[in-house]
Amino acid sequence: MNELKITLKESEIPRQWYNLLADLKNPPLPPLGPDGSPISPDMLKAIFPMNLIEQEVSTQRWIDIPEEILEILYRWRPTPLKRAIYLEKHLKTPARIYYKDESCSPPGSHKPNTAVAQAWYNKQFGIKRLTTETGAGQWGCSLAFACSLIGLECKIYMVRISFDQKPLRKIMMRIWGGTCVASPSSETAFGRQILQEMPDTPGSLGIAISEAIEEAIHDTSGQTRYSLGSVLNHVMLHQTIIGLEAQKQLALIHEKNPDIIIGCAGGGSNFAGLAFPFLCDKINGAHITIIPAEPTACPTLTRGPFSYDFGDMAKQTPLLAMFTLGHRFVPPPIHAGGLRYHGMAPLVSHAVKEGLLEPRAYDQIKCYEAALLWAKTEGYVCAPETSHAIACVIEEAEKAREEGKRKTILFNYSGHGLMDLLGYDKFLSHQLSDYHLPETELQQSLEAIKNFPKVR
Amino acid sequence: MNELKITLKESEIPRQWYNLLADLKNPPLPPLGPDGSPISPDMLKAIFPMNLIEQEVSTQRWIDIPEEILEILYRWRPTPLKRAIYLEKHLKTPARIYYKDESCSPPGSHKPNTAVAQAWYNKQFGIKRLTTETGAGQWGCSLAFACSLIGLECKIYMVRISFDQKPLRKIMMRIWGGTCVASPSSETAFGRQILQEMPDTPGSLGIAISEAIEEAIHDTSGQTRYSLGSVLNHVMLHQTIIGLEAQKQLALIHEKNPDIIIGCAGGGSNFAGLAFPFLCDKINGAHITIIPAEPTACPTLTRGPFSYDFGDMAKQTPLLAMFTLGHRFVPPPIHAGGLRYHGMAPLVSHAVKEGLLEPRAYDQIKCYEAALLWAKTEGYVCAPETSHAIACVIEEAEKAREEGKRKTILFNYSGHGLMDLLGYDKFLSHQLSDYHLPETELQQSLEAIKNFPKVR
């Protein structure tokens, strides 16, 4: 029989990250400062350590992964490449479906790949403390985990409604020594201001980002920095270890290069992590269909314009050139919290604009149906975010059956769903509905960016 | 460097289970019926299918694992053998610590090893439906999972207080198509009787077992049977795949045989699964210390007498020869729900009586301290049950350091703790306490069995 789990030895782990910036035919548009001109690295140094800022702007194709980072990653990496043969059989498809199992990390997703790297570079730079925000808690857990292993303090501003309603991830952060407070909090000037204006607010990622950045900037000792779990170039870079491992694993079993690559996309990091190393092949002529799968409720790539916009609601970040629904867009409360972001990583956005990617959007209910089929065939309970990738995989596997083609499909199993079972319960109780963003609402949200620098 | 994750290919999976009964110098005492004489297999046939009853009494050393069972287990088996090098370094121990990672199964523990086998044998026997009980929900999830893959209906009686307080595992059972009801329920005569007598009862495993057995026995179609997740010989048998894989994996890396083997012990199945294949070596002269680790709050092996006793509070099972705290013993509500059982598998009990095992008991708080050290070194969050094994591992690794001996320690990482974070939260908030069973209370509990057939 063919093996279903393709593992690499630790000694076979990729020792460099892949930087897509080196291979793009047209360079992406630069981030802009408040005056509308490109920002300099210096303007970010109160927020990020200089070694990560250098990575953010680097155009070097291969960047060495420090040995000490690898030694932390070995706890769960290389992750297995698995074949979803039980789903294949159920679908009666001639396609072969492979997936990278990123759910096997201690926090349960791909997020620690960059959390560990960011914590390590901050520590190297002499930083003692990281601040961040978290929505559902997946990123907050990963950064707390990384800081615990590397020896940094970690402070997490968690959106209040999640803080109150999702105690589990809060407990995980605590186990790894992270300090988690509900945002808005009384610990920052911005938080206090919001609490005064809107004492009953459920909070938002925008507010939480503002508080985390404020705390980092205002630490007069200079030993605190801010950390972001997606969107930025250096985050995408750290995640490429996923795709690089997958390439080695496919080669090990003499499998042809994938015809189709799929990942769910919120800020873009798990998608980019798997796809970018293969995107390099595509730029050089390989025939690959590469699909970021997003929710119809937050259709950044499929319905948003490509424009300059802020990364956060409080307008603290530089202006980024990206697909966006407008920084004031508040996605409806679908269960895939990790996909509820108004923008998309500039690198992913650029690749879409260049015609290298073929984004698709999926309804929440279709995604839960896919997740349930996954649980009843492959056996595992996937994250609500990951279910978007699986919905797309099923669609493509059925198409391959209809076409009678033996395609190779590869996707990123970005996380498990064990901390997100409530959504499954609501789905099984028929309490979920789909949400299609009305065009008028989208246009209203885009009003906020109509005077921003235009891009084509 | 040495690899930290030792994997086997699916083609290298053990193809037979190991039956300890074949190698015991003195045979264990037989189960007794209501009249005090040994029961015949026929007396169990309303509860279990005959093919599993045959396994229960078999003395054949090796029993073939049907290919169709292996094809289900391949979803997660062979499980990795991992080296806990980060914990070793932290403890500065010369010992090498290895563990079998049974947490990587879809339900998150070792339980599906027997759930899949039991569901398959029932299906072969023409059974359409399984009933069972569950406390915290780990076993109920595993049986629902197995029934989903094999195509059986699954009905789970869940202790009411867990049903109300632990919604997560209930949702998992639902995802895999299991029907979970709170026990006592109005669906059985015994449940209705209890509800009338004690309408506010939180329920107990004893009540839930009674309801599940009643439903199986009273199905006049003959197509329903009952399934038990621990204690019985055939359950231990199915779990031996853990130890058999570990033996192959240690041989692969040319590691010497373990000096010390550790597993937590509630009903005995994860402990036996790892230990029994090595126990065979010990019977044949190998020097191995084999330690079942149990809670001081439920000290079956370390303080209970070896006696005949019922497996359940409602006295529906045969009398089993085992270490027991008395079938009326209600363990305090410690967080390691899977270790809250008054008895111990007869095979494990027999091995203790023969001097082959060296049981130890650990306090709850010491176990959470061990779990926290594990999370901060190895990175993963372990089940509260598994923390008892880890507490013992740390003790032995520190002893090896003091003795300056390069010992090899192997333990069973029986499950992850992602569904049991509340206990961690209470521990971190200093809300937990230890419970040492007062001798008077133990003696009072043992009153219930004082007239049962004596054993030496």
PDB file of N, CA and C in Angstrom, chain B residues 81 93-100 246 250 255-263 271 274-275 278-279 282 286-293 356-358 360 362 389-401 403 405-412:
ATOM      1  N   LEU B  81       6.796   7.735  18.364  1.00  0.00           N
ATOM      2  CA  LEU B  81       7.527   7.664  19.636  1.00  0.00           C
ATOM      3  C   LEU B  81       8.367   8.927  19.677  1.00  0.00           C
ATOM      4  N   THR B  93      19.048  15.777  33.476  1.00  0.00           N
ATOM      5  CA  THR B  93      19.115  14.351  33.807  1.00  0.00           C
ATOM      6  C   THR B  93      19.897  13.593  32.727  1.00  0.00           C
ATOM      7  N   PRO B  94      20.662  12.605  33.131  1.00  0.00           N
ATOM      8  CA  PRO B  94      21.306  11.749  32.124  1.00  0.00           C
ATOM      9  C   PRO B  94      20.331  10.739  31.519  1.00  0.00           C
ATOM     10  N   ALA B  95      19.109  10.675  32.087  1.00  0.00           N
ATOM     11  CA  ALA B  95      18.116   9.724  31.574  1.00  0.00           C
ATOM     12  C   ALA B  95      17.620  10.162  30.203  1.00  0.00           C
ATOM     13  N   ARG B  96      17.275   9.184  29.387  1.00  0.00           N
ATOM     14  CA  ARG B  96      16.591   9.484  28.123  1.00  0.00           C
ATOM     15  C   ARG B  96      15.121   9.177  28.314  1.00  0.00           C
ATOM     16  N   ILE B  97      14.285  10.166  27.996  1.00  0.00           N
ATOM     17  CA  ILE B  97      12.847  10.021  28.224  1.00  0.00           C
ATOM     18  C   ILE B  97      12.137   9.897  26.874  1.00  0.00           C
ATOM     19  N   TYR B  98      11.485   8.782  26.656  1.00  0.00           N
ATOM     20  CA  TYR B  98      10.699   8.565  25.433  1.00  0.00           C
ATOM     21  C   TYR B  98       9.221   8.441  25.795  1.00  0.00           C
ATOM     22  N   TYR B  99       8.378   8.855  24.862  1.00  0.00           N
ATOM     23  CA  TYR B  99       6.944   8.635  25.110  1.00  0.00           C
ATOM     24  C   TYR B  99       6.207   8.310  23.827  1.00  0.00           C
ATOM     25  N   LYS B 100       5.185   7.457  23.972  1.00  0.00           N
ATOM     26  CA  LYS B 100       4.287   7.160  22.860  1.00  0.00           C
ATOM     27  C   LYS B 100       3.206   8.230  22.858  1.00  0.00           C
ATOM     28  N   ALA B 246       6.018   0.640  20.142  1.00  0.00           N
ATOM     29  CA  ALA B 246       7.159   1.244  20.854  1.00  0.00           C
ATOM     30  C   ALA B 246       8.386   0.340  20.772  1.00  0.00           C
ATOM     31  N   LEU B 250      11.917   1.657  19.277  1.00  0.00           N
ATOM     32  CA  LEU B 250      13.171   1.680  20.041  1.00  0.00           C
ATOM     33  C   LEU B 250      14.251   0.877  19.303  1.00  0.00           C
ATOM     34  N   GLU B 255      18.001   1.897  20.429  1.00  0.00           N
ATOM     35  CA  GLU B 255      17.942   2.248  21.848  1.00  0.00           C
ATOM     36  C   GLU B 255      17.793   0.953  22.631  1.00  0.00           C
ATOM     37  N   LYS B 256      18.467   0.884  23.771  1.00  0.00           N
ATOM     38  CA  LYS B 256      18.332  -0.304  24.621  1.00  0.00           C
ATOM     39  C   LYS B 256      16.910  -0.393  25.155  1.00  0.00           C
ATOM     40  N   ASN B 257      16.550  -1.558  25.667  1.00  0.00           N
ATOM     41  CA  ASN B 257      15.227  -1.715  26.257  1.00  0.00           C
ATOM     42  C   ASN B 257      15.070  -0.783  27.443  1.00  0.00           C
ATOM     43  N   PRO B 258      13.864  -0.270  27.681  1.00  0.00           N
ATOM     44  CA  PRO B 258      13.672   0.673  28.776  1.00  0.00           C
ATOM     45  C   PRO B 258      14.038   0.065  30.133  1.00  0.00           C
ATOM     46  N   ASP B 259      14.595   0.896  30.981  1.00  0.00           N
ATOM     47  CA  ASP B 259      14.807   0.491  32.372  1.00  0.00           C
ATOM     48  C   ASP B 259      13.532   0.703  33.175  1.00  0.00           C
ATOM     49  N   ILE B 260      12.761   1.721  32.763  1.00  0.00           N
ATOM     50  CA  ILE B 260      11.568   2.100  33.519  1.00  0.00           C
ATOM     51  C   ILE B 260      10.426   2.365  32.546  1.00  0.00           C
ATOM     52  N   ILE B 261       9.264   1.803  32.822  1.00  0.00           N
ATOM     53  CA  ILE B 261       8.069   2.034  32.005  1.00  0.00           C
ATOM     54  C   ILE B 261       6.959   2.567  32.903  1.00  0.00           C
ATOM     55  N   ILE B 262       6.307   3.628  32.434  1.00  0.00           N
ATOM     56  CA  ILE B 262       5.331   4.329  33.274  1.00  0.00           C
ATOM     57  C   ILE B 262       4.052   4.614  32.488  1.00  0.00           C
ATOM     58  N   GLY B 263       2.923   4.423  33.136  1.00  0.00           N
ATOM     59  CA  GLY B 263       1.654   4.844  32.554  1.00  0.00           C
ATOM     60  C   GLY B 263       0.700   5.212  33.667  1.00  0.00           C
ATOM     61  N   PHE B 271      -2.208   2.082  30.465  1.00  0.00           N
ATOM     62  CA  PHE B 271      -1.031   1.524  31.126  1.00  0.00           C
ATOM     63  C   PHE B 271      -0.701   0.152  30.545  1.00  0.00           C
ATOM     64  N   LEU B 274       0.731  -0.019  26.884  1.00  0.00           N
ATOM     65  CA  LEU B 274       2.164   0.207  26.735  1.00  0.00           C
ATOM     66  C   LEU B 274       2.977  -0.885  27.424  1.00  0.00           C
ATOM     67  N   ALA B 275       2.547  -1.276  28.632  1.00  0.00           N
ATOM     68  CA  ALA B 275       3.414  -2.092  29.492  1.00  0.00           C
ATOM     69  C   ALA B 275       3.403  -3.588  29.181  1.00  0.00           C
ATOM     70  N   PHE B 278       6.166  -5.353  27.199  1.00  0.00           N
ATOM     71  CA  PHE B 278       7.438  -5.344  27.916  1.00  0.00           C
ATOM     72  C   PHE B 278       7.377  -6.250  29.150  1.00  0.00           C
ATOM     73  N   LEU B 279       6.191  -6.386  29.697  1.00  0.00           N
ATOM     74  CA  LEU B 279       5.992  -7.263  30.856  1.00  0.00           C
ATOM     75  C   LEU B 279       6.337  -8.703  30.481  1.00  0.00           C
ATOM     76  N   LYS B 282       9.848  -9.012  30.970  1.00  0.00           N
ATOM     77  CA  LYS B 282      10.173  -9.050  32.399  1.00  0.00           C
ATOM     78  C   LYS B 282       9.919 -10.443  32.981  1.00  0.00           C
ATOM     79  N   ALA B 286      13.953 -10.053  32.035  1.00  0.00           N
ATOM     80  CA  ALA B 286      14.493  -8.702  31.823  1.00  0.00           C
ATOM     81  C   ALA B 286      14.325  -7.862  33.087  1.00  0.00           C
ATOM     82  N   HIS B 287      15.295  -6.968  33.319  1.00  0.00           N
ATOM     83  CA  HIS B 287      15.192  -6.081  34.483  1.00  0.00           C
ATOM     84  C   HIS B 287      14.497  -4.791  34.085  1.00  0.00           C
ATOM     85  N   ILE B 288      13.237  -4.678  34.372  1.00  0.00           N
ATOM     86  CA  ILE B 288      12.478  -3.471  34.046  1.00  0.00           C
ATOM     87  C   ILE B 288      11.618  -3.111  35.254  1.00  0.00           C
ATOM     88  N   THR B 289      11.627  -1.830  35.588  1.00  0.00           N
ATOM     89  CA  THR B 289      10.713  -1.344  36.613  1.00  0.00           C
ATOM     90  C   THR B 289       9.473  -0.829  35.904  1.00  0.00           C
ATOM     91  N   ILE B 290       8.315  -1.359  36.226  1.00  0.00           N
ATOM     92  CA  ILE B 290       7.080  -0.976  35.521  1.00  0.00           C
ATOM     93  C   ILE B 290       6.102  -0.381  36.527  1.00  0.00           C
ATOM     94  N   ILE B 291       5.763   0.888  36.297  1.00  0.00           N
ATOM     95  CA  ILE B 291       5.025   1.647  37.311  1.00  0.00           C
ATOM     96  C   ILE B 291       3.667   2.150  36.818  1.00  0.00           C
ATOM     97  N   PRO B 292       2.563   1.630  37.359  1.00  0.00           N
ATOM     98  CA  PRO B 292       1.274   2.290  37.124  1.00  0.00           C
ATOM     99  C   PRO B 292       1.139   3.463  38.111  1.00  0.00           C
ATOM    100  N   ALA B 293       0.814   4.657  37.580  1.00  0.00           N
ATOM    101  CA  ALA B 293       0.719   5.856  38.430  1.00  0.00           C
ATOM    102  C   ALA B 293      -0.745   6.238  38.591  1.00  0.00           C
ATOM    103  N   LEU B 356       4.984  -8.038  39.731  1.00  0.00           N
ATOM    104  CA  LEU B 356       5.590  -7.618  38.458  1.00  0.00           C
ATOM    105  C   LEU B 356       5.533  -6.103  38.260  1.00  0.00           C
ATOM    106  N   LEU B 357       4.640  -5.442  38.970  1.00  0.00           N
ATOM    107  CA  LEU B 357       4.463  -3.984  38.808  1.00  0.00           C
ATOM    108  C   LEU B 357       4.682  -3.295  40.154  1.00  0.00           C
ATOM    109  N   GLU B 358       5.057  -2.014  40.073  1.00  0.00           N
ATOM    110  CA  GLU B 358       5.317  -1.254  41.306  1.00  0.00           C
ATOM    111  C   GLU B 358       4.484   0.014  41.335  1.00  0.00           C
ATOM    112  N   ARG B 360       2.435   3.417  42.146  1.00  0.00           N
ATOM    113  CA  ARG B 360       2.656   4.590  42.994  1.00  0.00           C
ATOM    114  C   ARG B 360       1.467   5.527  42.852  1.00  0.00           C
ATOM    115  N   TYR B 362       0.045   9.631  43.199  1.00  0.00           N
ATOM    116  CA  TYR B 362       0.492  11.031  43.153  1.00  0.00           C
ATOM    117  C   TYR B 362      -0.650  11.982  43.494  1.00  0.00           C
ATOM    118  N   ALA B 389       1.378  10.255  34.976  1.00  0.00           N
ATOM    119  CA  ALA B 389       2.550   9.566  34.422  1.00  0.00           C
ATOM    120  C   ALA B 389       3.747  10.514  34.392  1.00  0.00           C
ATOM    121  N   ILE B 390       3.500  11.772  34.008  1.00  0.00           N
ATOM    122  CA  ILE B 390       4.599  12.736  33.886  1.00  0.00           C
ATOM    123  C   ILE B 390       5.203  13.046  35.256  1.00  0.00           C
ATOM    124  N   ALA B 391       4.370  13.136  36.287  1.00  0.00           N
ATOM    125  CA  ALA B 391       4.891  13.354  37.645  1.00  0.00           C
ATOM    126  C   ALA B 391       5.845  12.232  38.027  1.00  0.00           C
ATOM    127  N   CYS B 392       5.491  11.027  37.658  1.00  0.00           N
ATOM    128  CA  CYS B 392       6.334   9.864  37.975  1.00  0.00           C
ATOM    129  C   CYS B 392       7.614   9.887  37.129  1.00  0.00           C
ATOM    130  N   VAL B 393       7.494  10.277  35.864  1.00  0.00           N
ATOM    131  CA  VAL B 393       8.660  10.381  34.972  1.00  0.00           C
ATOM    132  C   VAL B 393       9.674  11.377  35.547  1.00  0.00           C
ATOM    133  N   ILE B 394       9.167  12.530  35.984  1.00  0.00           N
ATOM    134  CA  ILE B 394      10.067  13.558  36.533  1.00  0.00           C
ATOM    135  C   ILE B 394      10.790  13.025  37.767  1.00  0.00           C
ATOM    136  N   GLU B 395      10.037  12.335  38.628  1.00  0.00           N
ATOM    137  CA  GLU B 395      10.623  11.734  39.828  1.00  0.00           C
ATOM    138  C   GLU B 395      11.759  10.776  39.458  1.00  0.00           C
ATOM    139  N   GLU B 396      11.498   9.941  38.465  1.00  0.00           N
ATOM    140  CA  GLU B 396      12.504   8.953  38.069  1.00  0.00           C
ATOM    141  C   GLU B 396      13.695   9.597  37.354  1.00  0.00           C
ATOM    142  N   ALA B 397      13.424  10.638  36.580  1.00  0.00           N
ATOM    143  CA  ALA B 397      14.516  11.319  35.868  1.00  0.00           C
ATOM    144  C   ALA B 397      15.417  12.048  36.864  1.00  0.00           C
ATOM    145  N   GLU B 398      14.817  12.593  37.908  1.00  0.00           N
ATOM    146  CA  GLU B 398      15.625  13.267  38.942  1.00  0.00           C
ATOM    147  C   GLU B 398      16.442  12.250  39.733  1.00  0.00           C
ATOM    148  N   LYS B 399      15.837  11.098  39.963  1.00  0.00           N
ATOM    149  CA  LYS B 399      16.565  10.023  40.662  1.00  0.00           C
ATOM    150  C   LYS B 399      17.767   9.570  39.821  1.00  0.00           C
ATOM    151  N   ALA B 400      17.560   9.465  38.524  1.00  0.00           N
ATOM    152  CA  ALA B 400      18.658   9.062  37.632  1.00  0.00           C
ATOM    153  C   ALA B 400      19.789  10.092  37.681  1.00  0.00           C
ATOM    154  N   ARG B 401      19.400  11.380  37.786  1.00  0.00           N
ATOM    155  CA  ARG B 401      20.422  12.430  37.890  1.00  0.00           C
ATOM    156  C   ARG B 401      21.214  12.271  39.183  1.00  0.00           C
ATOM    157  N   GLU B 403      21.628   9.613  40.910  1.00  0.00           N
ATOM    158  CA  GLU B 403      22.434   8.381  40.859  1.00  0.00           C
ATOM    159  C   GLU B 403      23.492   8.437  39.759  1.00  0.00           C
ATOM    160  N   LYS B 405      22.965   7.913  36.634  1.00  0.00           N
ATOM    161  CA  LYS B 405      22.754   6.747  35.751  1.00  0.00           C
ATOM    162  C   LYS B 405      22.036   7.127  34.458  1.00  0.00           C
ATOM    163  N   ARG B 406      22.511   6.619  33.345  1.00  0.00           N
ATOM    164  CA  ARG B 406      21.922   6.885  32.044  1.00  0.00           C
ATOM    165  C   ARG B 406      20.794   5.880  31.799  1.00  0.00           C
ATOM    166  N   LYS B 407      19.659   6.106  32.491  1.00  0.00           N
ATOM    167  CA  LYS B 407      18.531   5.183  32.352  1.00  0.00           C
ATOM    168  C   LYS B 407      17.675   5.546  31.146  1.00  0.00           C
ATOM    169  N   THR B 408      16.959   4.569  30.622  1.00  0.00           N
ATOM    170  CA  THR B 408      15.980   4.827  29.570  1.00  0.00           C
ATOM    171  C   THR B 408      14.577   4.707  30.166  1.00  0.00           C
ATOM    172  N   ILE B 409      13.825   5.816  30.059  1.00  0.00           N
ATOM    173  CA  ILE B 409      12.470   5.859  30.608  1.00  0.00           C
ATOM    174  C   ILE B 409      11.481   5.937  29.449  1.00  0.00           C
ATOM    175  N   LEU B 410      10.456   5.144  29.511  1.00  0.00           N
ATOM    176  CA  LEU B 410       9.417   5.156  28.467  1.00  0.00           C
ATOM    177  C   LEU B 410       8.072   5.332  29.147  1.00  0.00           C
ATOM    178  N   PHE B 411       7.269   6.270  28.630  1.00  0.00           N
ATOM    179  CA  PHE B 411       5.929   6.392  29.213  1.00  0.00           C
ATOM    180  C   PHE B 411       4.869   6.618  28.147  1.00  0.00           C
ATOM    181  N   ASN B 412       3.635   6.447  28.568  1.00  0.00           N
ATOM    182  CA  ASN B 412       2.512   6.594  27.645  1.00  0.00           C
ATOM    183  C   ASN B 412       1.894   7.987  27.808  1.00  0.00           C
TER     184      ASN B 412
END
